[in-house]
Coordinates of C-alpha atoms in Angstrom, one line a residue:
M1 CA 0.0 0.0 0.0
D2 CA 1.6 3.3 -1.1
T3 CA 0.6 6.0 1.3
A4 CA 3.9 7.9 1.4
P5 CA 2.9 11.1 -0.5
E6 CA -0.5 11.4 1.3
L7 CA 1.1 10.6 4.6
L8 CA 3.8 13.3 4.1
S9 CA 1.2 15.9 3.4
T10 CA -0.9 15.0 6.4
R11 CA 2.1 15.0 8.7
R12 CA 3.2 18.4 7.5
Q13 CA -0.2 19.9 8.2
L14 CA -0.5 18.3 11.7
L15 CA 3.1 19.2 12.7
A16 CA 2.4 22.8 11.8
G17 CA -0.6 22.8 14.1
A18 CA 1.3 21.0 16.8
A19 CA 4.1 23.5 16.7
T20 CA 1.7 26.3 17.3
L21 CA 0.0 24.5 20.2
G22 CA 3.4 23.4 21.6
A23 CA 4.7 27.0 21.5
A24 CA 1.7 28.2 23.5
S25 CA 2.2 25.4 26.0
A26 CA 5.9 26.3 26.5
A27 CA 5.0 30.0 27.0
L28 CA 2.6 29.1 29.7
L29 CA 4.9 26.7 31.5
A30 CA 7.8 29.1 31.3
T31 CA 5.9 31.4 33.8
G32 CA 6.4 28.8 36.5
S33 CA 2.8 29.3 37.6
P34 CA 1.2 26.0 38.7
A35 CA -2.2 27.4 37.7
L36 CA -1.1 28.2 34.2
A37 CA 0.8 24.9 33.8
A38 CA -2.3 23.1 34.8
T39 CA -4.3 24.6 31.9
A40 CA -1.6 24.4 29.2
S41 CA -2.7 22.2 26.3
P42 CA -4.4 19.4 28.2
R43 CA -6.0 18.2 25.0
A44 CA -4.7 17.1 21.6
A45 CA -4.5 19.4 18.6
T46 CA -7.5 19.7 16.3
V47 CA -7.6 17.2 13.4
P48 CA -9.8 18.2 10.4
G49 CA -13.0 16.1 10.3
F50 CA -12.9 15.1 13.9
T51 CA -15.1 16.4 16.8
A52 CA -13.9 16.6 20.4
R53 CA -16.3 15.5 23.0
D54 CA -16.4 14.4 26.7
A55 CA -18.4 11.5 28.1
E56 CA -19.2 10.3 31.6
V57 CA -18.5 6.5 31.6
N58 CA -17.7 4.0 34.3
G59 CA -17.7 6.7 36.9
T60 CA -15.2 8.9 35.2
R61 CA -15.0 11.5 32.4
I62 CA -13.3 10.5 29.2
H63 CA -12.2 13.1 26.6
Y64 CA -12.2 11.8 23.1
R65 CA -12.3 12.7 19.4
V66 CA -14.4 11.0 16.8
G67 CA -14.6 11.2 13.0
G68 CA -15.1 9.3 9.8
T69 CA -17.7 6.7 8.8
G70 CA -17.6 3.0 8.5
P71 CA -16.5 0.1 10.7
A72 CA -15.3 1.4 14.1
V73 CA -11.6 1.6 15.2
V74 CA -10.5 2.7 18.6
L75 CA -7.0 4.1 19.1
L76 CA -5.4 3.9 22.6
H77 CA -2.3 5.8 23.4
G78 CA 0.5 5.0 25.9
Y79 CA 2.5 6.6 28.7
A80 CA 4.3 9.8 28.2
E81 CA 1.9 10.6 25.4
T82 CA -1.8 11.3 24.9
S83 CA -4.3 10.7 22.1
H84 CA -2.3 13.4 20.3
M85 CA 0.1 10.6 19.2
W86 CA -2.5 9.3 16.6
N87 CA -3.0 12.6 14.8
A88 CA -1.1 11.5 11.6
L89 CA -3.1 8.3 11.4
M90 CA -6.6 9.6 12.2
P91 CA -7.5 11.3 8.8
L92 CA -6.2 8.3 6.8
L93 CA -8.3 5.8 8.8
A94 CA -11.3 8.1 8.8
K95 CA -11.7 7.7 5.0
T96 CA -13.0 4.1 5.6
H97 CA -13.7 3.9 9.3
T98 CA -15.4 5.6 12.2
V99 CA -12.4 6.4 14.4
I100 CA -12.7 6.9 18.2
V101 CA -9.6 8.4 19.8
P102 CA -9.8 8.8 23.6
D103 CA -7.4 10.1 26.3
L104 CA -7.1 7.3 28.7
R105 CA -8.4 7.7 32.3
G106 CA -5.8 10.0 34.0
A107 CA -4.3 11.4 30.8
G108 CA -4.8 14.5 28.6
G109 CA -8.2 16.0 28.7
S110 CA -9.8 13.1 30.7
S111 CA -10.4 13.2 34.4
K112 CA -7.8 12.0 36.9
P113 CA -9.6 10.0 39.6
E114 CA -7.8 8.5 42.6
G115 CA -8.3 4.9 41.4
G116 CA -9.5 2.6 38.7
Y117 CA -6.2 2.3 36.8
D118 CA -6.1 -1.5 36.5
K119 CA -6.3 -2.3 32.8
K120 CA -9.4 -4.4 33.0
N121 CA -11.3 -1.4 34.5
M122 CA -9.7 1.0 32.0
A123 CA -11.0 -1.3 29.3
V124 CA -14.5 -0.9 30.7
D125 CA -14.1 2.9 30.4
I126 CA -13.4 2.4 26.6
H127 CA -16.1 -0.2 26.2
E128 CA -18.8 2.0 27.7
L129 CA -17.5 4.9 25.5
V130 CA -17.9 2.7 22.4
K131 CA -21.4 1.6 23.4
L132 CA -22.3 5.3 23.9
Q133 CA -21.6 5.9 20.2
G134 CA -24.1 3.2 19.4
I135 CA -21.4 0.9 18.1
K136 CA -21.7 -2.8 18.6
S137 CA -18.2 -4.0 17.6
A138 CA -14.9 -2.3 16.9
A139 CA -11.2 -3.0 16.2
I140 CA -9.0 -2.0 19.1
V141 CA -5.4 -0.6 18.6
G142 CA -3.1 0.1 21.5
H143 CA 0.5 1.3 22.0
D144 CA 2.4 0.9 25.3
I145 CA -0.1 1.1 28.2
G146 CA -2.8 1.4 25.6
L147 CA -2.0 -2.1 24.3
M148 CA -2.6 -3.5 27.8
V149 CA -6.0 -1.8 27.8
A150 CA -6.6 -3.1 24.2
Y151 CA -5.9 -6.7 25.3
A152 CA -8.1 -6.3 28.4
Y153 CA -10.9 -5.0 26.1
A154 CA -10.6 -7.9 23.6
A155 CA -10.3 -10.5 26.4
Q156 CA -13.4 -9.2 28.3
F157 CA -15.5 -8.4 25.3
P158 CA -14.4 -10.8 22.5
A159 CA -17.8 -10.9 20.8
E160 CA -17.6 -7.1 20.4
T161 CA -14.0 -7.0 19.2
E162 CA -13.3 -7.4 15.5
R163 CA -9.5 -7.1 15.5
V164 CA -6.8 -6.1 18.0
V165 CA -3.4 -4.5 17.5
L166 CA -0.7 -4.5 20.2
M167 CA 2.2 -2.0 19.7
D168 CA 5.5 -2.3 21.5
A169 CA 5.4 -2.9 25.3
F170 CA 4.4 -6.1 27.0
L171 CA 1.5 -7.9 28.7
P172 CA 1.8 -8.3 32.5
G173 CA 1.2 -11.8 33.7
V174 CA 1.8 -13.5 30.3
G175 CA 4.8 -15.8 29.7
Q176 CA 8.1 -14.5 31.0
W177 CA 6.8 -11.1 31.7
Q178 CA 8.8 -10.5 34.8
N179 CA 12.0 -10.6 32.7
V180 CA 10.8 -7.2 31.4
W181 CA 9.1 -5.9 34.6
L182 CA 12.3 -6.4 36.6
L183 CA 14.8 -5.0 34.1
R184 CA 17.2 -2.6 35.7
D185 CA 16.7 0.0 33.0
L186 CA 12.9 0.0 33.5
W187 CA 13.1 1.4 37.0
H188 CA 10.1 3.6 36.2
F189 CA 7.8 0.7 36.6
H190 CA 8.5 0.9 40.4
F191 CA 8.8 4.7 40.6
H192 CA 5.6 5.9 42.3
G193 CA 4.4 7.3 45.6
P194 CA 4.8 10.7 47.4
V195 CA 8.5 11.0 47.0
P196 CA 8.7 10.3 43.3
L197 CA 5.7 12.7 42.8
A198 CA 7.6 15.4 44.7
L199 CA 10.7 14.8 42.7
V200 CA 9.0 15.2 39.3
K201 CA 6.7 18.1 40.2
G202 CA 7.7 21.0 38.0
R203 CA 10.2 18.8 36.2
E204 CA 7.8 16.7 34.1
R205 CA 9.7 17.5 30.9
I206 CA 13.0 16.4 32.4
Y207 CA 11.4 13.1 33.6
F208 CA 9.8 12.3 30.2
E209 CA 13.0 13.1 28.3
H210 CA 14.3 9.8 29.7
F211 CA 11.5 7.9 27.9
W212 CA 11.5 9.9 24.6
N213 CA 15.3 9.7 24.3
D214 CA 16.4 6.5 25.9
F215 CA 13.7 4.3 24.5
A216 CA 14.2 5.5 20.9
A217 CA 16.6 3.9 18.5
D218 CA 17.9 7.5 17.9
A219 CA 17.1 10.2 20.4
K220 CA 17.3 12.8 17.5
H221 CA 14.7 10.9 15.6
S222 CA 12.1 10.3 18.2
V223 CA 9.1 12.2 19.5
P224 CA 9.2 15.7 17.9
E225 CA 9.9 18.8 20.0
A226 CA 6.4 20.3 19.5
D227 CA 4.8 17.1 20.7
R228 CA 7.1 16.9 23.7
R229 CA 5.8 20.3 24.8
V230 CA 2.2 19.1 24.4
Y231 CA 2.7 15.9 26.5
A232 CA 4.8 17.6 29.2
A233 CA 2.0 20.2 29.6
A234 CA -0.7 17.6 29.7
Y235 CA 1.0 15.6 32.4
A236 CA 1.8 18.7 34.4
Q237 CA -1.9 19.2 35.0
E238 CA -3.1 18.7 38.6
G239 CA -3.1 15.0 39.2
G240 CA -1.5 14.1 35.9
M241 CA 1.7 12.6 37.2
R242 CA -0.1 10.8 40.0
A243 CA -2.4 9.2 37.5
G244 CA 0.4 8.2 35.2
F245 CA 2.2 6.5 38.1
E246 CA -1.0 4.5 38.8
Y247 CA -0.6 2.8 35.4
F248 CA 2.6 1.1 36.7
K249 CA 1.4 0.7 40.3
N250 CA -1.3 -1.6 39.0
F251 CA 1.0 -3.9 37.1
E252 CA 0.8 -6.7 39.7
K253 CA -3.0 -6.6 39.7
D254 CA -2.9 -6.5 35.9
A255 CA -0.6 -9.6 35.9
A256 CA -3.0 -11.6 38.0
D257 CA -5.9 -10.5 35.8
F258 CA -4.2 -11.2 32.5
A259 CA -3.0 -14.6 33.7
A260 CA -6.6 -15.5 34.3
L261 CA -7.9 -13.9 31.0
S262 CA -5.2 -15.6 28.9
A263 CA -6.5 -19.0 29.9
S264 CA -9.0 -18.5 27.0
K265 CA -7.2 -17.6 23.8
L266 CA -8.5 -14.8 21.6
T267 CA -9.9 -15.9 18.3
M268 CA -10.1 -12.5 16.5
P269 CA -7.1 -11.5 14.2
M270 CA -4.3 -9.9 16.1
L271 CA -1.5 -7.8 14.8
V272 CA 1.6 -7.2 16.9
L273 CA 4.1 -4.5 16.0
S274 CA 7.3 -4.3 18.0
G275 CA 10.4 -2.1 17.5
E276 CA 13.6 -3.9 16.4
K277 CA 15.6 -1.7 18.9
A278 CA 13.0 -2.0 21.7
G279 CA 10.9 -5.1 22.4
G280 CA 12.1 -7.2 19.5
T281 CA 10.1 -10.3 19.3
F282 CA 9.1 -10.4 23.0
L283 CA 5.5 -9.0 22.5
I284 CA 5.0 -11.1 19.4
D285 CA 5.8 -14.2 21.4
Q286 CA 3.4 -13.1 24.1
G287 CA 0.7 -12.4 21.5
K288 CA 1.0 -16.0 20.4
L289 CA 0.3 -17.2 24.0
V290 CA -2.9 -15.2 24.2
A291 CA -4.4 -15.4 20.7
N292 CA -4.8 -18.0 17.9
E293 CA -4.3 -15.8 14.9
V294 CA -1.3 -13.6 15.2
K295 CA 0.6 -11.6 12.7
G296 CA 3.9 -10.3 14.2
V297 CA 6.0 -7.6 12.6
V298 CA 9.3 -6.3 13.9
V299 CA 9.6 -2.7 12.8
K300 CA 13.1 -2.3 11.4
G301 CA 15.4 0.3 12.9
S302 CA 12.7 1.5 15.3
G303 CA 12.8 1.9 19.1
H304 CA 9.7 2.1 21.2
W305 CA 8.1 5.2 19.6
L306 CA 6.8 3.4 16.5
M307 CA 4.4 6.0 15.2
E308 CA 7.1 8.7 15.4
E309 CA 10.2 6.7 14.5
A310 CA 8.9 4.6 11.7
P311 CA 5.5 5.9 10.3
D312 CA 6.5 4.7 6.8
Q313 CA 6.5 1.1 8.1
V314 CA 3.8 1.3 10.8
I315 CA 1.0 3.2 9.2
P316 CA 0.8 1.0 6.1
E317 CA 0.8 -2.1 8.4
L318 CA -2.1 -0.6 10.4
L319 CA -4.1 0.5 7.4
G320 CA -3.7 -2.9 5.7
F321 CA -4.6 -4.9 8.8
L322 CA -7.6 -2.8 9.6
K323 CA -8.7 -2.8 6.0

């Protein structure tokens, strides 16, 4: 599928919008005012053809964007990002699909409750959001923390899941998952609580630079500067970092939940995309433990940030699989 010219044009338009939004975020954050920092760019940039909405579901408020017509696809972002990460893909998918793009519980423009961050419950957030649109079944795509929510969605609601895509991270509780969970370089999985929160307050950008730089194949070809400003501002909102830490704090519960869910293999088609310089084949191997029909693709030359590092490989794979 040759989407390169169209993709380049779309990315230019979206990056221009992101740069404007990012500059505004930086100006607000530079004042050092907590009140201003809390209001700087909590939501993703506008994408033509998409409408931004808020919905009360599963006891929380989820901010999301929706556009297009046709079979439904839900795009779930990961940590250190928000739904903004999908901007380049959204207009391409919207030509043939109804595309629903939420900020997960605790992220971006969504509310940041004290609890409910286990991935089974976060999947219920998304399921109720999909039902609210009058949609009976959907394909679910997730990156990083979003892939854990996507798996929990497919495993809990298999009859309502057409296809599932898992993108570069891992599934707690499946196979040799602790080999990843306990890796020395992944200390952030265990970095939560009052002291870590105090350490990162006002330094959110410094903290996230570790992820954007160290988990990329090339730090200079990772998450763009304008996007970094958007994400840092989003997580600097009141409760944003606390909520983000909750994603990791719940891994042990997620592991117990996923171990039980994986006893029944998924039967819908699954696509697993993993960065050559990041997870390698680990997530692909996990996918084969939880699903019967798995297509695994190692994204050549890419680290963890698949959409940013290798869009020319990743977007055609997604469009082709989602058809």
